[in-house]
Short mmCIF file of C-alpha atoms in Angstrom, two decimals:
data_model
loop_
_atom_site.label_atom_id
_atom_site.label_comp_id
_atom_site.label_asym_id
_atom_site.label_seq_id
_atom_site.Cartn_x
_atom_site.Cartn_y
_atom_site.Cartn_z
CA MET E 1 -72.20 -10.15 -6.84
CA ASN E 2 -73.91 -13.52 -7.32
CA PHE E 3 -73.49 -15.15 -10.72
CA ASP E 4 -75.50 -18.28 -9.88
CA LEU E 5 -79.22 -18.98 -10.16
CA ASP E 6 -81.33 -18.00 -7.16
CA GLN E 7 -83.29 -20.53 -5.09
CA ASP E 8 -86.55 -19.95 -7.00
CA GLN E 9 -84.81 -20.68 -10.28
CA LEU E 10 -83.11 -23.77 -8.85
CA ASP E 11 -86.52 -24.98 -7.64
CA ALA E 12 -88.01 -24.28 -11.08
CA ALA E 13 -85.23 -26.30 -12.69
CA ALA E 14 -85.90 -29.22 -10.35
CA GLY E 15 -89.63 -29.10 -11.11
CA ALA E 16 -89.02 -28.90 -14.84
CA ARG E 17 -86.61 -31.84 -14.63
CA ARG E 18 -89.29 -33.97 -12.98
CA PHE E 19 -91.91 -32.94 -15.57
CA PHE E 20 -89.76 -33.58 -18.61
CA THR E 21 -88.36 -36.84 -17.25
CA ASP E 22 -91.94 -38.08 -16.80
CA GLN E 23 -93.26 -36.73 -20.11
CA ALA E 24 -90.42 -37.13 -22.62
CA SER E 25 -87.37 -39.30 -23.19
CA PRO E 26 -84.89 -40.43 -25.85
CA ALA E 27 -87.26 -43.35 -26.46
CA ALA E 28 -90.02 -40.87 -27.35
CA ALA E 29 -87.59 -39.01 -29.63
CA ARG E 30 -86.80 -42.33 -31.33
CA ALA E 31 -90.52 -42.97 -31.82
CA ALA E 32 -90.91 -39.52 -33.39
CA LEU E 33 -88.36 -40.53 -36.02
CA GLU E 34 -90.82 -43.21 -37.05
CA GLU E 35 -93.72 -40.74 -37.30
CA GLY E 36 -94.74 -40.95 -33.68
CA PRO E 37 -95.87 -37.80 -31.83
CA VAL E 38 -93.31 -35.52 -30.22
CA GLN E 39 -93.38 -35.57 -26.44
CA PRO E 40 -94.60 -33.96 -24.27
CA GLY E 41 -96.46 -32.03 -27.02
CA ARG E 42 -97.81 -28.48 -27.19
CA GLN E 43 -100.86 -28.87 -24.96
CA ALA E 44 -98.92 -30.49 -22.13
CA LEU E 45 -96.39 -27.65 -22.28
CA ALA E 46 -99.24 -25.13 -22.22
CA ASP E 47 -101.06 -26.85 -19.37
CA ILE E 48 -98.04 -26.72 -17.09
CA GLY E 49 -97.45 -23.09 -18.03
CA PHE E 50 -94.15 -23.42 -19.89
CA LEU E 51 -95.42 -21.88 -23.17
CA GLY E 52 -96.52 -18.77 -21.28
CA ILE E 53 -93.57 -18.23 -18.93
CA THR E 54 -92.60 -14.95 -20.62
CA VAL E 55 -96.14 -13.95 -21.65
CA ALA E 56 -97.59 -11.09 -19.58
CA GLU E 57 -99.74 -12.07 -16.59
CA SER E 58 -102.52 -9.80 -17.90
CA THR E 59 -102.92 -12.14 -20.88
CA GLY E 60 -102.75 -15.41 -19.00
CA GLY E 61 -98.99 -15.93 -18.92
CA GLY E 62 -96.55 -16.20 -16.08
CA GLY E 63 -94.96 -12.77 -16.55
CA GLY E 64 -91.56 -14.33 -15.93
CA ALA E 65 -88.09 -13.42 -17.11
CA LEU E 66 -86.25 -15.03 -19.99
CA LEU E 67 -83.82 -16.50 -17.48
CA ASP E 68 -86.76 -18.37 -15.94
CA LEU E 69 -87.58 -19.83 -19.35
CA ALA E 70 -83.93 -20.67 -20.08
CA VAL E 71 -83.75 -22.69 -16.86
CA VAL E 72 -86.73 -24.76 -18.02
CA ALA E 73 -85.41 -25.04 -21.59
CA GLU E 74 -82.20 -26.68 -20.35
CA GLN E 75 -84.28 -29.48 -18.83
CA ALA E 76 -86.30 -29.86 -22.04
CA GLY E 77 -83.10 -30.26 -24.04
CA ALA E 78 -81.80 -32.95 -21.72
CA VAL E 79 -84.61 -35.33 -22.76
CA LEU E 80 -84.92 -34.16 -26.40
CA ALA E 81 -88.42 -32.80 -25.72
CA GLY E 82 -90.66 -31.20 -28.33
CA PRO E 83 -92.04 -28.83 -29.46
CA SER E 84 -89.24 -26.39 -28.77
CA LEU E 85 -89.57 -23.64 -26.20
CA VAL E 86 -87.65 -21.48 -28.68
CA THR E 87 -90.87 -20.93 -30.60
CA ALA E 88 -92.80 -19.94 -27.48
CA ALA E 89 -90.11 -17.46 -26.41
CA ARG E 90 -89.89 -15.87 -29.85
CA ALA E 91 -93.65 -15.65 -30.34
CA ALA E 92 -94.09 -14.10 -26.88
CA VAL E 93 -91.86 -11.19 -27.91
CA LEU E 94 -93.62 -10.74 -31.26
CA LEU E 95 -97.10 -10.86 -29.68
CA ALA E 96 -96.38 -8.64 -26.67
CA GLU E 97 -98.85 -6.00 -27.92
CA GLU E 98 -101.43 -8.52 -29.18
CA PRO E 99 -103.25 -9.74 -26.04
CA GLU E 100 -105.65 -12.18 -27.73
CA LEU E 101 -102.90 -13.94 -29.66
CA ALA E 102 -100.56 -13.88 -26.66
CA ALA E 103 -103.27 -15.52 -24.56
CA ALA E 104 -103.75 -18.18 -27.26
CA LEU E 105 -100.01 -18.86 -27.17
CA ALA E 106 -100.00 -19.26 -23.40
CA ASP E 107 -103.03 -21.57 -23.18
CA GLY E 108 -102.11 -23.60 -26.25
CA SER E 109 -105.34 -22.90 -28.13
CA ARG E 110 -103.22 -21.83 -31.10
CA ALA E 111 -100.07 -23.58 -32.31
CA PHE E 112 -97.59 -20.94 -33.45
CA CYS E 113 -94.64 -21.18 -35.79
CA VAL E 114 -92.19 -18.37 -36.63
CA VAL E 115 -91.00 -18.43 -40.25
CA ASP E 116 -87.66 -17.13 -41.51
CA GLY E 117 -88.11 -16.69 -45.25
CA SER E 118 -87.74 -19.92 -47.20
CA SER E 119 -85.66 -21.70 -44.55
CA PRO E 120 -87.20 -24.73 -42.83
CA ALA E 121 -89.14 -23.40 -39.84
CA LEU E 122 -88.90 -24.82 -36.32
CA ASP E 123 -92.14 -26.42 -35.02
CA ALA E 124 -93.89 -25.99 -38.37
CA VAL E 125 -95.39 -29.48 -38.16
CA GLY E 126 -98.78 -29.21 -36.45
CA ALA E 127 -98.76 -25.40 -36.37
CA ASP E 128 -101.89 -23.47 -37.34
CA THR E 129 -100.75 -19.86 -36.96
CA PHE E 130 -97.63 -18.52 -38.63
CA LEU E 131 -95.65 -15.35 -37.94
CA ALA E 132 -93.19 -13.89 -40.46
CA LEU E 133 -91.42 -10.70 -41.45
CA VAL E 134 -92.55 -9.61 -44.92
CA ASP E 135 -91.27 -6.36 -46.44
CA GLY E 136 -90.35 -5.13 -42.98
CA ASP E 137 -93.80 -5.80 -41.48
CA LEU E 138 -94.74 -8.52 -39.00
CA VAL E 139 -97.51 -10.60 -40.53
CA VAL E 140 -99.69 -13.40 -39.18
CA GLY E 141 -101.74 -15.95 -41.05
CA GLY E 142 -102.26 -19.54 -41.99
CA GLY E 143 -99.88 -21.62 -44.02
CA THR E 144 -99.11 -24.88 -45.75
CA VAL E 145 -96.18 -26.96 -44.57
CA VAL E 146 -93.98 -29.27 -46.63
CA THR E 147 -91.75 -31.68 -44.72
CA GLY E 148 -89.04 -34.00 -45.94
CA GLN E 149 -87.29 -36.77 -44.07
CA PRO E 150 -86.12 -34.96 -40.95
CA MET E 151 -82.85 -35.87 -39.26
CA ASP E 152 -84.43 -34.88 -35.92
CA ALA E 153 -88.20 -35.19 -36.06
CA THR E 154 -88.62 -33.61 -32.61
CA ARG E 155 -87.78 -30.26 -34.20
CA GLY E 156 -90.91 -30.32 -36.41
CA LEU E 157 -89.11 -28.71 -39.34
CA GLY E 158 -91.01 -27.74 -42.47
CA VAL E 159 -90.94 -25.26 -45.34
CA VAL E 160 -93.90 -22.92 -44.94
CA THR E 161 -95.94 -21.10 -47.58
CA LEU E 162 -98.05 -18.40 -45.96
CA THR E 163 -101.74 -18.15 -46.78
CA ASP E 164 -103.87 -15.04 -46.19
CA PRO E 165 -101.25 -13.12 -44.19
CA ARG E 166 -102.27 -9.85 -42.60
CA VAL E 167 -100.06 -7.15 -41.19
CA LEU E 168 -99.87 -7.35 -37.42
CA VAL E 169 -97.12 -4.77 -36.75
CA PRO E 170 -95.86 -2.44 -39.47
CA ASP E 171 -92.17 -1.53 -39.63
CA ALA E 172 -91.28 -4.35 -37.24
CA ALA E 173 -87.60 -4.96 -38.06
CA ALA E 174 -86.38 -3.99 -34.57
CA LEU E 175 -89.06 -6.14 -32.88
CA TRP E 176 -88.17 -9.05 -35.15
CA ALA E 177 -84.45 -8.70 -34.35
CA ARG E 178 -85.07 -8.76 -30.59
CA ALA E 179 -87.34 -11.80 -30.92
CA ARG E 180 -84.65 -13.61 -32.92
CA ASP E 181 -82.01 -12.81 -30.28
CA VAL E 182 -84.32 -14.17 -27.58
CA ALA E 183 -84.77 -17.31 -29.68
CA LEU E 184 -80.99 -17.74 -29.90
CA VAL E 185 -80.74 -17.64 -26.11
CA VAL E 186 -83.40 -20.31 -25.58
CA LEU E 187 -81.97 -22.51 -28.33
CA ALA E 188 -78.58 -22.32 -26.61
CA ALA E 189 -80.28 -23.26 -23.32
CA GLU E 190 -81.87 -26.34 -24.88
CA ASP E 191 -78.52 -27.29 -26.40
CA LEU E 192 -76.92 -26.88 -22.97
CA GLY E 193 -79.26 -29.54 -21.60
CA THR E 194 -78.70 -31.90 -24.53
CA ALA E 195 -74.91 -31.52 -24.40
CA GLY E 196 -74.83 -32.08 -20.66
CA ARG E 197 -76.89 -35.25 -20.96
CA ALA E 198 -74.72 -36.59 -23.81
CA VAL E 199 -71.63 -36.20 -21.62
CA GLU E 200 -73.39 -37.87 -18.66
CA VAL E 201 -74.28 -40.85 -20.84
CA GLY E 202 -70.67 -41.09 -21.99
CA VAL E 203 -69.29 -40.87 -18.44
CA ALA E 204 -71.68 -43.56 -17.19
CA TYR E 205 -70.56 -45.95 -19.94
CA ALA E 206 -66.88 -45.15 -19.33
CA LYS E 207 -67.32 -46.27 -15.71
CA GLU E 208 -69.26 -49.41 -16.65
CA ARG E 209 -67.32 -50.73 -19.64
CA HIS E 210 -64.06 -52.55 -18.87
CA ALA E 211 -61.15 -53.38 -21.19
CA PHE E 212 -57.98 -55.25 -20.18
CA GLY E 213 -59.24 -55.41 -16.61
CA ARG E 214 -59.87 -51.67 -16.17
CA ALA E 215 -62.79 -49.32 -16.67
CA ILE E 216 -62.25 -47.55 -20.00
CA GLY E 217 -62.73 -44.24 -18.20
CA SER E 218 -59.41 -44.80 -16.47
CA TYR E 219 -57.57 -44.54 -19.80
CA GLN E 220 -56.21 -41.08 -20.47
CA ALA E 221 -57.59 -40.69 -23.99
CA VAL E 222 -61.13 -41.47 -22.84
CA LYS E 223 -61.11 -39.37 -19.67
CA HIS E 224 -59.55 -36.37 -21.41
CA SER E 225 -62.18 -36.45 -24.18
CA LEU E 226 -64.98 -36.50 -21.64
CA VAL E 227 -63.40 -33.77 -19.51
CA ASP E 228 -62.94 -31.53 -22.55
CA ALA E 229 -66.59 -32.03 -23.50
CA TRP E 230 -67.74 -31.30 -19.94
CA VAL E 231 -65.63 -28.14 -19.72
CA GLY E 232 -67.38 -26.98 -22.87
CA VAL E 233 -70.77 -27.61 -21.25
CA GLU E 234 -69.87 -25.53 -18.19
CA GLN E 235 -68.52 -22.71 -20.35
CA LEU E 236 -71.74 -22.78 -22.36
CA ARG E 237 -73.74 -22.60 -19.13
CA SER E 238 -72.06 -19.28 -18.30
CA LEU E 239 -72.88 -17.90 -21.75
CA VAL E 240 -76.51 -19.02 -21.55
CA TRP E 241 -77.10 -17.44 -18.13
CA TRP E 242 -75.33 -14.23 -19.23
CA SER E 243 -77.35 -13.92 -22.44
CA ALA E 244 -80.64 -14.63 -20.64
CA TRP E 245 -79.75 -12.06 -17.98
CA ALA E 246 -78.93 -9.55 -20.72
CA ALA E 247 -82.32 -10.08 -22.34
CA ASP E 248 -84.00 -9.19 -19.05
CA ARG E 249 -81.69 -6.55 -17.59
CA ALA E 250 -79.27 -5.22 -20.22
CA PRO E 251 -80.90 -5.23 -23.66
CA ASP E 252 -77.98 -3.39 -25.24
CA GLU E 253 -75.79 -6.44 -24.48
CA LEU E 254 -78.32 -8.94 -25.85
CA PRO E 255 -77.18 -9.06 -29.52
CA LEU E 256 -73.58 -9.80 -28.52
CA ALA E 257 -74.48 -12.24 -25.75
CA ALA E 258 -77.08 -14.11 -27.82
CA ALA E 259 -74.74 -14.53 -30.81
CA ALA E 260 -71.92 -15.73 -28.54
CA ALA E 261 -74.19 -18.26 -26.83
CA LYS E 262 -75.58 -19.63 -30.10
CA ALA E 263 -72.16 -19.96 -31.74
CA PHE E 264 -70.66 -21.74 -28.73
CA ALA E 265 -73.75 -23.92 -28.25
CA ALA E 266 -73.50 -25.27 -31.79
CA GLU E 267 -69.89 -26.33 -31.31
CA THR E 268 -70.32 -27.58 -27.74
CA LEU E 269 -73.30 -29.82 -28.47
CA GLU E 270 -71.64 -31.31 -31.53
CA ARG E 271 -68.46 -32.10 -29.56
CA ALA E 272 -70.45 -33.61 -26.68
CA ALA E 273 -72.56 -35.79 -28.99
CA GLU E 274 -69.55 -37.02 -30.96
CA THR E 275 -67.61 -37.73 -27.76
CA CYS E 276 -70.54 -39.78 -26.49
CA ILE E 277 -70.52 -41.86 -29.68
CA GLN E 278 -66.74 -42.33 -29.62
CA VAL E 279 -66.68 -43.43 -25.97
CA HIS E 280 -69.30 -46.06 -26.78
CA GLY E 281 -67.14 -47.42 -29.59
CA GLY E 282 -69.00 -49.54 -32.11
CA THR E 283 -72.12 -49.59 -29.95
CA GLY E 284 -72.44 -45.83 -30.31
CA PHE E 285 -72.89 -46.07 -34.06
CA THR E 286 -75.78 -48.51 -33.92
CA TRP E 287 -79.44 -47.66 -34.32
CA GLU E 288 -80.24 -49.51 -31.10
CA HIS E 289 -78.26 -47.10 -28.89
CA ASP E 290 -79.55 -43.61 -28.02
CA ALA E 291 -76.25 -41.85 -28.79
CA HIS E 292 -77.29 -41.05 -32.35
CA LEU E 293 -80.32 -39.13 -31.05
CA TYR E 294 -78.06 -36.54 -29.41
CA TRP E 295 -75.94 -36.42 -32.57
CA ARG E 296 -79.03 -35.80 -34.71
CA ARG E 297 -80.10 -32.94 -32.45
CA ALA E 298 -76.57 -31.47 -32.66
CA LYS E 299 -76.49 -31.56 -36.46
CA VAL E 300 -79.89 -29.90 -36.81
CA ASP E 301 -79.44 -27.28 -34.09
CA ARG E 302 -76.05 -26.30 -35.50
CA LEU E 303 -77.85 -24.81 -38.52
CA LEU E 304 -81.03 -23.49 -36.89
CA LEU E 305 -81.21 -19.67 -36.78
CA GLY E 306 -77.78 -19.37 -38.39
CA ASP E 307 -74.65 -21.49 -38.01
CA ALA E 308 -71.66 -20.89 -35.76
CA ALA E 309 -69.71 -19.01 -38.45
CA GLU E 310 -72.55 -16.51 -38.91
CA HIS E 311 -72.72 -15.78 -35.20
CA HIS E 312 -68.96 -15.62 -34.77
CA ASP E 313 -69.06 -12.89 -37.44
CA VAL E 314 -71.73 -11.05 -35.44
CA VAL E 315 -69.64 -11.25 -32.27
CA ALA E 316 -66.54 -10.02 -34.06
CA GLY E 317 -68.42 -7.16 -35.69
CA LEU E 318 -70.01 -6.00 -32.45
CA VAL E 319 -66.76 -6.18 -30.51
CA LEU E 320 -64.89 -4.27 -33.20
CA ALA E 321 -67.65 -1.67 -33.21
CA GLY E 322 -67.05 -1.13 -29.51
CA ALA E 323 -70.10 -2.92 -28.18
CA LEU E 324 -68.37 -3.41 -24.83
CA SER E 325 -66.94 0.08 -24.49
#
């Protein structure tokens, strides 16, 4: 049994890494904090095919698996790219039986946002088509968006008021639940990339910075902190690949796997970002250094689609109910 990615997925990851490295960066994320555009932006993501990876080929998508999208999402997270591929993955599930809207998602001619009640919605800024669950029905329509002063502007958060919603799928609770689980998986994949990059930045500085004639990375307290953070990243990687595989091949396992991945992602990214800041000492707390950008992403993502405590409860409930028996 092979638990690793296959060669096609490794190639896709390498291609996505090149794209996102060219199109987005922590510097672009910093500019977004000052009302600059998020990078690479919706149309660039559509043009390269990333918004349509899991959209059916018959409607202009790639017809790929969620694992394919998760591989790309990890690379997006590493450079704090926006908008989030979480929205594309979730909308693709909700629009699976709506070919015109699914095609518009894949080619970027419509900018979708998925709304969870009154909570701030991911990628609401710049969206023109909103999906929501109202009285058990999936609805679609326009909306007005109110934003505040976002901690991480690349997430495009806003409170949405729907305008002229129409029912797209009646009695859609089960569809909505699957789409939310898929979103959890892709969010965990993005956090995997961000956490991994935060640790890499910390390791690089620990090798470069010297104190008392030695690289600070040679001191036990520093190296152990970085190793603990990196172990968390690798454990999260296993959870992300498992949950993505479950979405494609074992849907009965998806609720458990998705909740486990999201809960662990929230804690792993926060630990990685805080370790990065601590290793940098006073420099890490300054506005001039990029470390705070990873910390901002960690604080926002920790609460998106439910916090770690909520998903730990889900895991515990499913295990106690015999989900693995």
